[in-house]
XYZ file of C-alpha atoms in Angstrom:
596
model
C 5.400 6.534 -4.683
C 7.269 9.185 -2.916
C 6.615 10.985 -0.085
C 5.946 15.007 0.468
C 5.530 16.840 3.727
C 5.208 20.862 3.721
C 4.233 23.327 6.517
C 3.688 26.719 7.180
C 2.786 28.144 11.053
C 4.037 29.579 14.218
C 3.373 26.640 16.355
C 6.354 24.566 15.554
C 9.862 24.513 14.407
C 9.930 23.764 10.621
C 13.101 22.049 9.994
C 11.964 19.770 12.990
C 8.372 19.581 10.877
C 9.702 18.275 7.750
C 11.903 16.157 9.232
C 9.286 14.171 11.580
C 7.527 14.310 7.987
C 10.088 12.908 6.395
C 10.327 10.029 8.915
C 6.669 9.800 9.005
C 7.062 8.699 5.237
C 10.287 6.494 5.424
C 7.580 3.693 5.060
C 6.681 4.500 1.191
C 9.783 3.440 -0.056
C 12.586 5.960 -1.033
C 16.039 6.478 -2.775
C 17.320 10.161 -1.740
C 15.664 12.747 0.375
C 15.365 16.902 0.383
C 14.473 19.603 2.173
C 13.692 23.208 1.446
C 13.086 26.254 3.729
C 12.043 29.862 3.162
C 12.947 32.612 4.889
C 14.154 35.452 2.521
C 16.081 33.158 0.647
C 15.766 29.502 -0.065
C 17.796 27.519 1.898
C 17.829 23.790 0.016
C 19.755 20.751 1.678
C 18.827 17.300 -0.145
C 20.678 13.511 -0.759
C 20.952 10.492 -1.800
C 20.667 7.963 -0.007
C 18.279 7.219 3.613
C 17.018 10.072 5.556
C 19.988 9.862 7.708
C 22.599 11.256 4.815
C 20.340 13.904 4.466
C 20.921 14.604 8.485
C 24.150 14.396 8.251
C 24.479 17.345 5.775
C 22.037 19.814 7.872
C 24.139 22.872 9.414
C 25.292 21.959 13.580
C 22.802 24.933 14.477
C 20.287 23.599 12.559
C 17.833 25.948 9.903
C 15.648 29.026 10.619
C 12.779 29.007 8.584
C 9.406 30.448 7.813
C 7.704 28.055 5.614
C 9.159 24.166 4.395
C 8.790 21.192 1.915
C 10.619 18.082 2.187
C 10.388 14.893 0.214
C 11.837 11.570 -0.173
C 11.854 10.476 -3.844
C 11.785 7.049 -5.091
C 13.202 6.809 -8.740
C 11.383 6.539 -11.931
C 13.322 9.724 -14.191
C 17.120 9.217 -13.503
C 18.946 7.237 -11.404
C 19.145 7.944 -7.047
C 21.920 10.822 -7.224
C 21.971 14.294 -5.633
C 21.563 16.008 -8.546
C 17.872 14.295 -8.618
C 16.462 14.372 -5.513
C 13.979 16.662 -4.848
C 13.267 19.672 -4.078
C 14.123 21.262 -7.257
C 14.739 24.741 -8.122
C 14.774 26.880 -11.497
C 17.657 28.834 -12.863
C 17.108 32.192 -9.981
C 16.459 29.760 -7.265
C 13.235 31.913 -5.996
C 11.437 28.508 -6.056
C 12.066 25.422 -4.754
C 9.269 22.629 -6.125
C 8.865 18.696 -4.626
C 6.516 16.517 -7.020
C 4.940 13.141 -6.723
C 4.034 11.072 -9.989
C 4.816 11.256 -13.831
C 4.290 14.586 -16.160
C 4.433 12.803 -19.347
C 4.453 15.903 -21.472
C 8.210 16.734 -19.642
C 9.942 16.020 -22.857
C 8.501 18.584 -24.922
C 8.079 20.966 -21.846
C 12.143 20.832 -21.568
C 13.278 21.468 -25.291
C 10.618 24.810 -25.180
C 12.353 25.692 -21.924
C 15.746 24.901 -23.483
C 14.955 26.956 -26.751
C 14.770 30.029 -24.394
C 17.762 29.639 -22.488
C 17.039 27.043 -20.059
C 19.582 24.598 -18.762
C 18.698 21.498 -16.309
C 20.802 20.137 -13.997
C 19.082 16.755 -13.426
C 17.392 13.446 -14.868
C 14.110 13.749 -13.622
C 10.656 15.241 -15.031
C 10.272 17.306 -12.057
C 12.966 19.901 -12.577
C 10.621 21.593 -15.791
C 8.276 22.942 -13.093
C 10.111 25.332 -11.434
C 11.781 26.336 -14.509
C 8.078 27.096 -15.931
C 7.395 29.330 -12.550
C 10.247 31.369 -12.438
C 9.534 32.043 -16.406
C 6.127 33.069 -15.537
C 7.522 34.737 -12.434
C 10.455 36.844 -14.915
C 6.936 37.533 -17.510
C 5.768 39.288 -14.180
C 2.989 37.357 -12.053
C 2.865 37.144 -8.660
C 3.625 33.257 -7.279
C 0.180 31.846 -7.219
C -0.563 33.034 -10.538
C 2.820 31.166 -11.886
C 2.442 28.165 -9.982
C -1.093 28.023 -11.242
C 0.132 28.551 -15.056
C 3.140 25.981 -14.762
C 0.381 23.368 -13.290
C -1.596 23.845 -15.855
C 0.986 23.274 -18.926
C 1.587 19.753 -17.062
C 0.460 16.598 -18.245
C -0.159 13.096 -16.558
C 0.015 12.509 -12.467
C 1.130 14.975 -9.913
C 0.855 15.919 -6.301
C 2.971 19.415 -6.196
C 3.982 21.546 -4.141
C 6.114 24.871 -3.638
C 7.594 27.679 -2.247
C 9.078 30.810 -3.004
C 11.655 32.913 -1.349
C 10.744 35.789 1.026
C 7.265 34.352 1.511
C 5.618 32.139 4.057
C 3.026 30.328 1.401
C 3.133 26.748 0.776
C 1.382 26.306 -2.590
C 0.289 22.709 -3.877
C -1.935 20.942 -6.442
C -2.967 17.316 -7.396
C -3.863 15.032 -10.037
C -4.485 11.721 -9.396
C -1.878 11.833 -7.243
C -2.641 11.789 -3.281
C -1.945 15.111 -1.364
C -3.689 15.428 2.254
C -4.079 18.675 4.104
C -3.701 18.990 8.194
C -5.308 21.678 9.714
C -3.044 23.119 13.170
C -3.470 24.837 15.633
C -0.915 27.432 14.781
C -0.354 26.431 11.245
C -0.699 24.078 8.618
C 0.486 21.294 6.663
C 0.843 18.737 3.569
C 1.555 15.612 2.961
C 1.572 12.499 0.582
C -0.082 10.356 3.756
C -1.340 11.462 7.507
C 1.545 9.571 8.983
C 3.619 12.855 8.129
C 2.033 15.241 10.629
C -0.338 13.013 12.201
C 1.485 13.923 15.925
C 1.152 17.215 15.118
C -2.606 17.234 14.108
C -5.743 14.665 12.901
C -7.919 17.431 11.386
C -7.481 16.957 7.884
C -8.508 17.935 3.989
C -8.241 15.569 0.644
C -7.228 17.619 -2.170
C -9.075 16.659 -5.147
C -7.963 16.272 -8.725
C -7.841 19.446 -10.180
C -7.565 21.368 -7.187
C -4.941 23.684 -5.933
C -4.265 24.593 -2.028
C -2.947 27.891 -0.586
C -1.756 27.288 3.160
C -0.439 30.567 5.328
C 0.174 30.604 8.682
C -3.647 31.443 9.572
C -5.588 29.612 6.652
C -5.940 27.446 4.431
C -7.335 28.171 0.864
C -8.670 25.316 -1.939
C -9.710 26.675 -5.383
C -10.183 24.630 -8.847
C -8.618 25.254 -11.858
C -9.914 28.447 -12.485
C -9.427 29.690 -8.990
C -12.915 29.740 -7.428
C -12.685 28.616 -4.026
C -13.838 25.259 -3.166
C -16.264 23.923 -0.131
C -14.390 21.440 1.460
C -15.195 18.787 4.110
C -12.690 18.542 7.297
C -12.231 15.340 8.380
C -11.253 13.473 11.907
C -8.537 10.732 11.732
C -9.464 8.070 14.325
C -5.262 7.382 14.675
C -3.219 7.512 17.673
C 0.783 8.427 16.639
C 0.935 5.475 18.785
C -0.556 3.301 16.301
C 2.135 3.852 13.578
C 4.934 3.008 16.399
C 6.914 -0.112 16.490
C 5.857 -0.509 20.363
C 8.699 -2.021 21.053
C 9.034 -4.360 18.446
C 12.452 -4.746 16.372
C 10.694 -3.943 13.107
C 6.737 -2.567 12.014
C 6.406 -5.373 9.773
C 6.481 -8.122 13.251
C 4.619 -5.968 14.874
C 2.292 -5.351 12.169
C 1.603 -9.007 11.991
C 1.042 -9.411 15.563
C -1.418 -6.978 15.401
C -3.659 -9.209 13.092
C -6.178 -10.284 15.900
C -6.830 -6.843 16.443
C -7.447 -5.670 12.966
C -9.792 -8.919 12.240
C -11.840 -7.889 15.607
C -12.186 -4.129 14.371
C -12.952 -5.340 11.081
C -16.271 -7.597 12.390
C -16.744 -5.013 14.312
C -20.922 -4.133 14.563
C -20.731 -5.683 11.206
C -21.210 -9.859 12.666
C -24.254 -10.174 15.445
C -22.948 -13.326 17.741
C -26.676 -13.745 18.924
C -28.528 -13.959 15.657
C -26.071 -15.073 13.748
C -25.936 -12.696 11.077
C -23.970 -10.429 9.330
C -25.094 -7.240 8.547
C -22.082 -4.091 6.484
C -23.795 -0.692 7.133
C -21.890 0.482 4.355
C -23.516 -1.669 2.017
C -27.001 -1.509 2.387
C -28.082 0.200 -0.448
C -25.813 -1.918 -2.753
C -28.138 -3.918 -5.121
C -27.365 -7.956 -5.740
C -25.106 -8.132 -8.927
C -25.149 -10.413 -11.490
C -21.259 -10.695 -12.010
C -18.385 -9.376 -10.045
C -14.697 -7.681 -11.596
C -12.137 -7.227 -9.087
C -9.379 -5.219 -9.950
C -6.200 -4.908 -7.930
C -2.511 -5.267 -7.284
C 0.114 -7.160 -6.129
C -0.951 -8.351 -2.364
C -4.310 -6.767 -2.883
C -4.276 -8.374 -6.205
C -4.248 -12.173 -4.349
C -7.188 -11.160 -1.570
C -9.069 -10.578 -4.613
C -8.556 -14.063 -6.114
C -9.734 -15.159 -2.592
C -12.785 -12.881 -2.500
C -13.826 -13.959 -6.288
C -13.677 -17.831 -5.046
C -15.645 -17.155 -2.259
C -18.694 -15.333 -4.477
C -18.400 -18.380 -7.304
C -18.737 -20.844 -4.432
C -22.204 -18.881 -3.933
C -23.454 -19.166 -7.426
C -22.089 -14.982 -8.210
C -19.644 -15.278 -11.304
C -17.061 -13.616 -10.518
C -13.304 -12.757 -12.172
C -9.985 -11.480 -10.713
C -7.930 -8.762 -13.004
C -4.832 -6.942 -12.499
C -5.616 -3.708 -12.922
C -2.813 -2.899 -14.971
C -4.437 -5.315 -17.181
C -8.002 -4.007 -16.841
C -9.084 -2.406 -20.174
C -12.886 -2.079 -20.522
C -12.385 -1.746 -24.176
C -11.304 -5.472 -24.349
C -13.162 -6.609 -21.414
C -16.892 -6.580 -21.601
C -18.846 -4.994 -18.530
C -22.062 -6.531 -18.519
C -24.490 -4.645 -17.222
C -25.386 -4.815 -13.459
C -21.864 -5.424 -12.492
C -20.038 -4.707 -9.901
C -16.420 -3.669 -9.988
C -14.317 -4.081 -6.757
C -11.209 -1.667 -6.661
C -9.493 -3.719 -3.844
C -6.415 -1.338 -2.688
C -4.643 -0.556 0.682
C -3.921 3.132 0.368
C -6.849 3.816 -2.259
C -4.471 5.547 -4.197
C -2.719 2.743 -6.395
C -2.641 4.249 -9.727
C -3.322 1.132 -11.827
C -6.530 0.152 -9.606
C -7.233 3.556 -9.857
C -7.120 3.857 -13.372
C -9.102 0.573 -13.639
C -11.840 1.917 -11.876
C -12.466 5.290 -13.034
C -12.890 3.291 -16.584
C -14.747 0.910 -15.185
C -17.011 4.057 -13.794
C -17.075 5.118 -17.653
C -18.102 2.050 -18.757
C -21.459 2.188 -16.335
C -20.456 -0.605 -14.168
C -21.029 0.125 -10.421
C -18.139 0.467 -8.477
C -17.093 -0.599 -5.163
C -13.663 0.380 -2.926
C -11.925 -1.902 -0.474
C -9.820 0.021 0.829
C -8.187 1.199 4.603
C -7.960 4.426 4.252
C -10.988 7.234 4.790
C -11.102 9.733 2.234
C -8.704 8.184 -0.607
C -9.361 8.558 -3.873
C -11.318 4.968 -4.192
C -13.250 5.908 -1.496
C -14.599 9.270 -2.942
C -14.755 8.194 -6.729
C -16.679 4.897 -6.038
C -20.077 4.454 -5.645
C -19.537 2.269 -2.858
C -17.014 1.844 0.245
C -16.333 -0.556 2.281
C -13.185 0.118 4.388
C -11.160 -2.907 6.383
C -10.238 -1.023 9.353
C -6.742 -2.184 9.331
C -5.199 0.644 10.931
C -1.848 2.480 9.663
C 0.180 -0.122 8.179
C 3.768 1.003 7.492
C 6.110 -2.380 6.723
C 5.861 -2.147 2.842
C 4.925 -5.651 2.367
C 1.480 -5.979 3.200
C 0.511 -8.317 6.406
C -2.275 -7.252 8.058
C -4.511 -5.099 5.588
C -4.144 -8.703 3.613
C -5.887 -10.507 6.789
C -8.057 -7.833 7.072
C -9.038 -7.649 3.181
C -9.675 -11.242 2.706
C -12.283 -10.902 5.883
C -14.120 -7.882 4.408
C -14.242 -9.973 1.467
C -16.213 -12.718 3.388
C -18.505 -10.210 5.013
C -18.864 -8.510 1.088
C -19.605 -12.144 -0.090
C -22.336 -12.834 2.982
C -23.271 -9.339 2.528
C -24.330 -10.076 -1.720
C -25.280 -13.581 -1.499
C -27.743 -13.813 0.945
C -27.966 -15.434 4.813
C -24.356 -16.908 5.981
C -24.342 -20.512 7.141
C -24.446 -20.823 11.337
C -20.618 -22.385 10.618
C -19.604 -19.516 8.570
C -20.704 -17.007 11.424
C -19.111 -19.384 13.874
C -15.826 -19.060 11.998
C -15.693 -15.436 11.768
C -15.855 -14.944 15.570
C -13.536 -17.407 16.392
C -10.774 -15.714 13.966
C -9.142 -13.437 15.819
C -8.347 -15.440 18.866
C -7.594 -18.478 16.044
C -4.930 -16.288 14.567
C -3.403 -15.149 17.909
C -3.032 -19.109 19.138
C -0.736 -19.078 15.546
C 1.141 -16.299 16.657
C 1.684 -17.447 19.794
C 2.656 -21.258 18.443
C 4.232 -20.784 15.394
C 7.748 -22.757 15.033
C 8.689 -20.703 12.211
C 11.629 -19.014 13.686
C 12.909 -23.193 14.017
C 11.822 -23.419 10.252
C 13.558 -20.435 9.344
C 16.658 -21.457 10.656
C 17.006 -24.214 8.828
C 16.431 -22.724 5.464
C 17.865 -19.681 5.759
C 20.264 -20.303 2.542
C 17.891 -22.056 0.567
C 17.842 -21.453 -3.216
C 14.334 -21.114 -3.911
C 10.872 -21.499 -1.594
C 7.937 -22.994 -3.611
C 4.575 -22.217 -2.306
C 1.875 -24.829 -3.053
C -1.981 -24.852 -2.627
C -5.587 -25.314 -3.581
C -8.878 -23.799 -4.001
C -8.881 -20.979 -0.954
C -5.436 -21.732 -0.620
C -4.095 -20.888 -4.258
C -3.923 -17.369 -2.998
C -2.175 -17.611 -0.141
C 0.735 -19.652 -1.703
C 1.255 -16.606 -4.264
C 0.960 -14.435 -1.278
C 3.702 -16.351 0.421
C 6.099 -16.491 -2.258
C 5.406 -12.566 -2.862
C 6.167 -12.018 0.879
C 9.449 -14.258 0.815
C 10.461 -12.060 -2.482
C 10.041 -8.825 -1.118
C 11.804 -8.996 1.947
C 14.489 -11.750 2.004
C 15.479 -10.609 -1.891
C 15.613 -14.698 -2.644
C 13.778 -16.251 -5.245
C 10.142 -17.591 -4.364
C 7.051 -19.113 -6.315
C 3.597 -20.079 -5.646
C 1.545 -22.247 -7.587
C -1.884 -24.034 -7.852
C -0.869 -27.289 -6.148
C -1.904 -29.035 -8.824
C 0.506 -27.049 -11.746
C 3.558 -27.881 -9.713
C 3.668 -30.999 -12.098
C 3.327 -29.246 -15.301
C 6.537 -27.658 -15.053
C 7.748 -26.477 -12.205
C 8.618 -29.826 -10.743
C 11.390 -29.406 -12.926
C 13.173 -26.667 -10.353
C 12.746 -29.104 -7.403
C 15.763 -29.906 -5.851
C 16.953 -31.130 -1.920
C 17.603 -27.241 -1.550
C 14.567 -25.840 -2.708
C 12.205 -26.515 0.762
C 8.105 -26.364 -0.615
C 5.458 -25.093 1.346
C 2.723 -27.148 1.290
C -0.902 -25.729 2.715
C -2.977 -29.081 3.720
C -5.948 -28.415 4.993
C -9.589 -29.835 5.295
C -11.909 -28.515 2.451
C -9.057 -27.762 0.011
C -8.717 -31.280 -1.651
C -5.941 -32.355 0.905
C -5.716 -35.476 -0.360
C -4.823 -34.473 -3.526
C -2.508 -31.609 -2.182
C -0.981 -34.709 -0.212
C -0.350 -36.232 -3.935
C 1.560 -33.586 -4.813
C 3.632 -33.297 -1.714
C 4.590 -37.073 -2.192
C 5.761 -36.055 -5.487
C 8.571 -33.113 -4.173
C 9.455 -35.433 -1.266
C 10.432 -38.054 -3.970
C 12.766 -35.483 -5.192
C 14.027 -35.016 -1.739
C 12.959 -31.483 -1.571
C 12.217 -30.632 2.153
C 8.646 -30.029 2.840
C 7.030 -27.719 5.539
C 3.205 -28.337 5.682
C 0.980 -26.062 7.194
C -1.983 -28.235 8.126
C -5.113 -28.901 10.189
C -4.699 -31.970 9.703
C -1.316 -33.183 11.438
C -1.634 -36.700 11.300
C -2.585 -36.740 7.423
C 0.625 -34.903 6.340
C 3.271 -35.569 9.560
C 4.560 -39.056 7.820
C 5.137 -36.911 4.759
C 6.929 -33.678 6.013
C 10.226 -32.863 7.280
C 8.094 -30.141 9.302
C 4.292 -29.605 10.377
C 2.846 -25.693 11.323
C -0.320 -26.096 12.331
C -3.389 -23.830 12.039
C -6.905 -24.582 14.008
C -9.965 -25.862 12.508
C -12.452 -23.647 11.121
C -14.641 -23.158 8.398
C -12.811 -23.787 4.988
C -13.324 -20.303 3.940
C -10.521 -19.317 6.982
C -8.123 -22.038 6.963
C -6.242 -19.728 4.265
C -6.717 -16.203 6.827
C -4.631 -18.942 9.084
C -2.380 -20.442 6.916
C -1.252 -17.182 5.646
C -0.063 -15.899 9.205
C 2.331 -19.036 9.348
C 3.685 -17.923 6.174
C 4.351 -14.355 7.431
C 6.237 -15.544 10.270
C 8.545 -17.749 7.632
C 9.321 -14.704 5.275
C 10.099 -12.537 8.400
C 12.397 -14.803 10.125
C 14.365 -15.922 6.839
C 14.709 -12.076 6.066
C 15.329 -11.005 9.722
C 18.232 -13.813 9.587
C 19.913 -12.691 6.060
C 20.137 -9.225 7.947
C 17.669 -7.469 4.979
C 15.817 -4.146 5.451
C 12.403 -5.686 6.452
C 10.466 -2.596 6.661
C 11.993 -1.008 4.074
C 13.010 -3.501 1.075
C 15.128 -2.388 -1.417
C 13.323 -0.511 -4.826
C 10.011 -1.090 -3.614
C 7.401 1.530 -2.661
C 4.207 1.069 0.059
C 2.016 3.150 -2.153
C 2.359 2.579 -5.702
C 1.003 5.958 -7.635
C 2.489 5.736 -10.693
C 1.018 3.740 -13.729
């Protein structure tokens, strides 16, 4: 959940390195920040607090260095303090370590260290790795050998990395934990994500789990556990810095969901033929018919799944929705030929992650839906099918959710045989469907008006039940008020209870999703004068009934939702962008979650 950036080179300034890093990984949610440079000494600079405290405590003429790591740490041993952020050092400070993830064995790892004389200055997990080098380093072996011993006492998830003073080596390991390597011109670097030297270069390696990485100036070494070098694949990044700009936009999260046409068009890109009608996923074609789908996911991805499973029981495919914190294949059965959908952003969410690697051990086939090339879903699945979303850097989710639930459709096609002439239709009429929204949308009016509300309830049915979750998920994260969605048809067992004239209810009433009955509940909040917005392709149905209409364009049922959805964006953004709240960057939450 936090981010790393390291380098090593002649080619650039490494202060100004880590820091573009640093920046580069604002996105991923973080509570203090650190740098640390070699150069004969260590010099170590790190606080809490957003990137700009750190700034603020640099020297006026700046750092000389060799070789750098920086991080930006997001919380989970010890509260956001100084003393814990990262990098850490041991008790001779000839290391300085930065570490993504959980060592679960820290515990025990810290009382041996304290029996022989060790004493910690922080909270966190972290701080027992450097303390393990420099032992091994005091015992006598060189650094690689003591960053490869204190690796390999560790237990649980890590992406590490290190330096040591007087030497120009960056030194790094994972486990299941993402670490990405970018190959220079005149030097090298790591990172969490690409976004942290992806202006710098878009030639890049994945670190597997289990691997370590040994990056000088003029190379770039990657060995296993027992040191034997590895054969590894370099890889293009079809990014333009551009793309993870705001373009002029006030935050990446607008911007983001303005850039939804787009990311639908690249999505259906070669994979729908307007002529014939059909739709045909490359990546797919040797994927056999299953008899029953599992989706696992999270969060955002977690609600495109219950879309995609509605979509495959429509077409006769039984199909189930899990939380893959949830997923156990001990408890749930795996029948055989079934597929098991890892649906995640990054491909690196630890809980989807963990759900499919048992679902691999269980002999189900596996399938990622993911954006990014090269992730861990992508390589550990049998099966890929990637949503071309772009970078996304807004920590709520906008457009990799548009873009998910339509690879879901073409997945759906894809298993269930020949799509109907209007479901074809619909596709290639999205993307300019969702940019008349944009374009039309009176939420910024809407927002207005219910700026202070106490609550938002979401409502809606069939295709629609997962947007309204989505919507109340996007109104939590980024205006920090409380928000629910619900099955339309639930909001009467219970729920109606919390109605009140300042709790507005979004209502999605749309053709193919039962309106009528939707409409019954709406009557039922309006009776309890609670304002209702309706989002609707159906104005005339729901106008007598609302205190305001958004409308979305007819399409295929299966769509309405990819529509509805884009209204509801627009809502959350406005109300947050109104309350003054850190949109792209909401407070304790993380864009890639890679901790269990």
């Amino acid at each position: 959940m936090c981010g790393i950036i390291g380098y090593t080179g002649d080619g650039n300034d490494v202060l100004d390195v880590l820091m573009t890093g640093l920046s580069g990984l604002e996105y991923r949610g973080y509570d203090s920040a650190g740098i640390a440079l070699t150069n004969g000494s260590l010099s170590i600079y790190k606080r809490q607090g957003e990137l700009s405290a750190l700034e603020s405590a640099l020297p006026e003429g700046g750092l000389d260095g060799e070789a750098g790591i920086g991080h930006t740490r997001w919380s989970t041993h010890g509260p956001p303090a100084d003393v814990n952020a990262h990098p850490h050092t041991g008790p001779d400070g000839n290391v300085a370590v930065v570490h993504n993830g959980i060592i679960e064995n820290y515990r025990a790892l810290r009382e041996e260290l304290a029996a022989d004389g060790h004493v910690f200055e922080s909270d966190t997990d972290t701080e027992v790795v450097p303390h393990l080098i420099e032992r091994e380093l005091a015992a006598g072996a060189d650094p690689e050998a003591a960053f490869r011993e204190a690796v390999g006492r560790l237990e649980g998830s890590y992406a590490i990395a290190a330096v040591f003073a007087g030497s120009e080596t960056v030194y790094a390991a994972r486990n299941e934990s993402p670490l990405v390597l970018g190959l220079g011109e005149d030097g090298h670097y790591l990172a969490s994500d690409v976004p942290a030297f992806i202006e710098y270069t878009d030639r890049v390696i994945y670190l597997e789990d289990g691997e370590f990485a040994r990056l000088d100036a003029d190379e770039v070494v990657v060995t296993d556990a027992d040191g034997t070098v590895v054969e590894t694949s370099v890889e293009t990044i079809a990014w333009d810095p551009e793309d993870a700009g705001k373009s002029g936009y006030d935050h990446y999260m607008i911007k983001e969901i303005h850039e939804q046409p787009d990311a639908i068009r690249k999505c259906l890109r070669e994979r729908v033929e307007e002529m014939t009608r059909s739709i045909t996923v490359e990546e797919l074609a040797n994927l056999d018919a299953p008899e029953s789908v599992q989706f696992v996911a999270c969060g955002t991805s977690y609600h495109a799944a219950l879309y995609g499973a509605r979509l495959l029981r429509e077409r006769g495919i039984p199909a189930q929705t899990f939380l893959a914190s949830e997923y156990d294949v001990d408890e749930i059965p795996v029948p055989p030929e079934t597929l098991v959908v890892g649906v995640t952003q990054s491909g690196e969410t630890a809980d989807t992650m963990s759900a499919l690697r048992g679902a691999n051990r269980a002999g189900a086939t596996t399938l990622a839906l993911t954006n990014v090339v090269g992730s861990s879903a992508a390589r550990e699945c049998d099966h890929v099918m990637y949503i071309r979303a772009g970078p996304e850097i807004g920590v709520a989710a906008t457009k990799t959710f548009a873009s998910q639930q339509v690879a879901l459709a073409l997945l759906a096609s894809t298993v269930t045989g020949a799509p109907s002439q209007s479901f074809v239709e619909g596709l290639r009429k999205l993307p300019d469907q969702v940019r008349t929204v944009l374009d039309d949308s009176s939420a910024r009016e809407i927002a207005e008006t219910y700026e202070r509300a106490d609550a938002y309830f979401f409502i809606g049915r069939k295709y629609n039940e997962a947007v309204a979750y989505e919507g109340a998920l996007k109104m939590k994260e980024i205006t920090y008020k409380h928000a629910e969605g619900f099955a339309a048809g639930e909001l009467k067992h219970g729920p109606l209870a919390l109605v009140t004239d300042r709790t507005p209810v979004f209502a999605m009433v749309t053709q193919g999703s039962k309106p009528q009955k939707t409409l019954g509940n709406v009557k039922e909040v309006e009776a309890r004068d609670a304002p209702v917005v309706a989002v609707t392709d159906s104005r005339e149905l729901v106008e007598p009934y609302a205190d305001f209409v958004m409308e979305v364009p007819e399409t295929h049922p299966a769509f309405t939702p990819i529509l509805a959805n884009v209204q509801l964006q627009l809502i959350s953004y406005w109300v947050a962008n109104r309350l003054g709240r850190s949109i792209d960057k909401p407070r304790n939450l993380a864009k890639s979650v890679t901790v269990e």
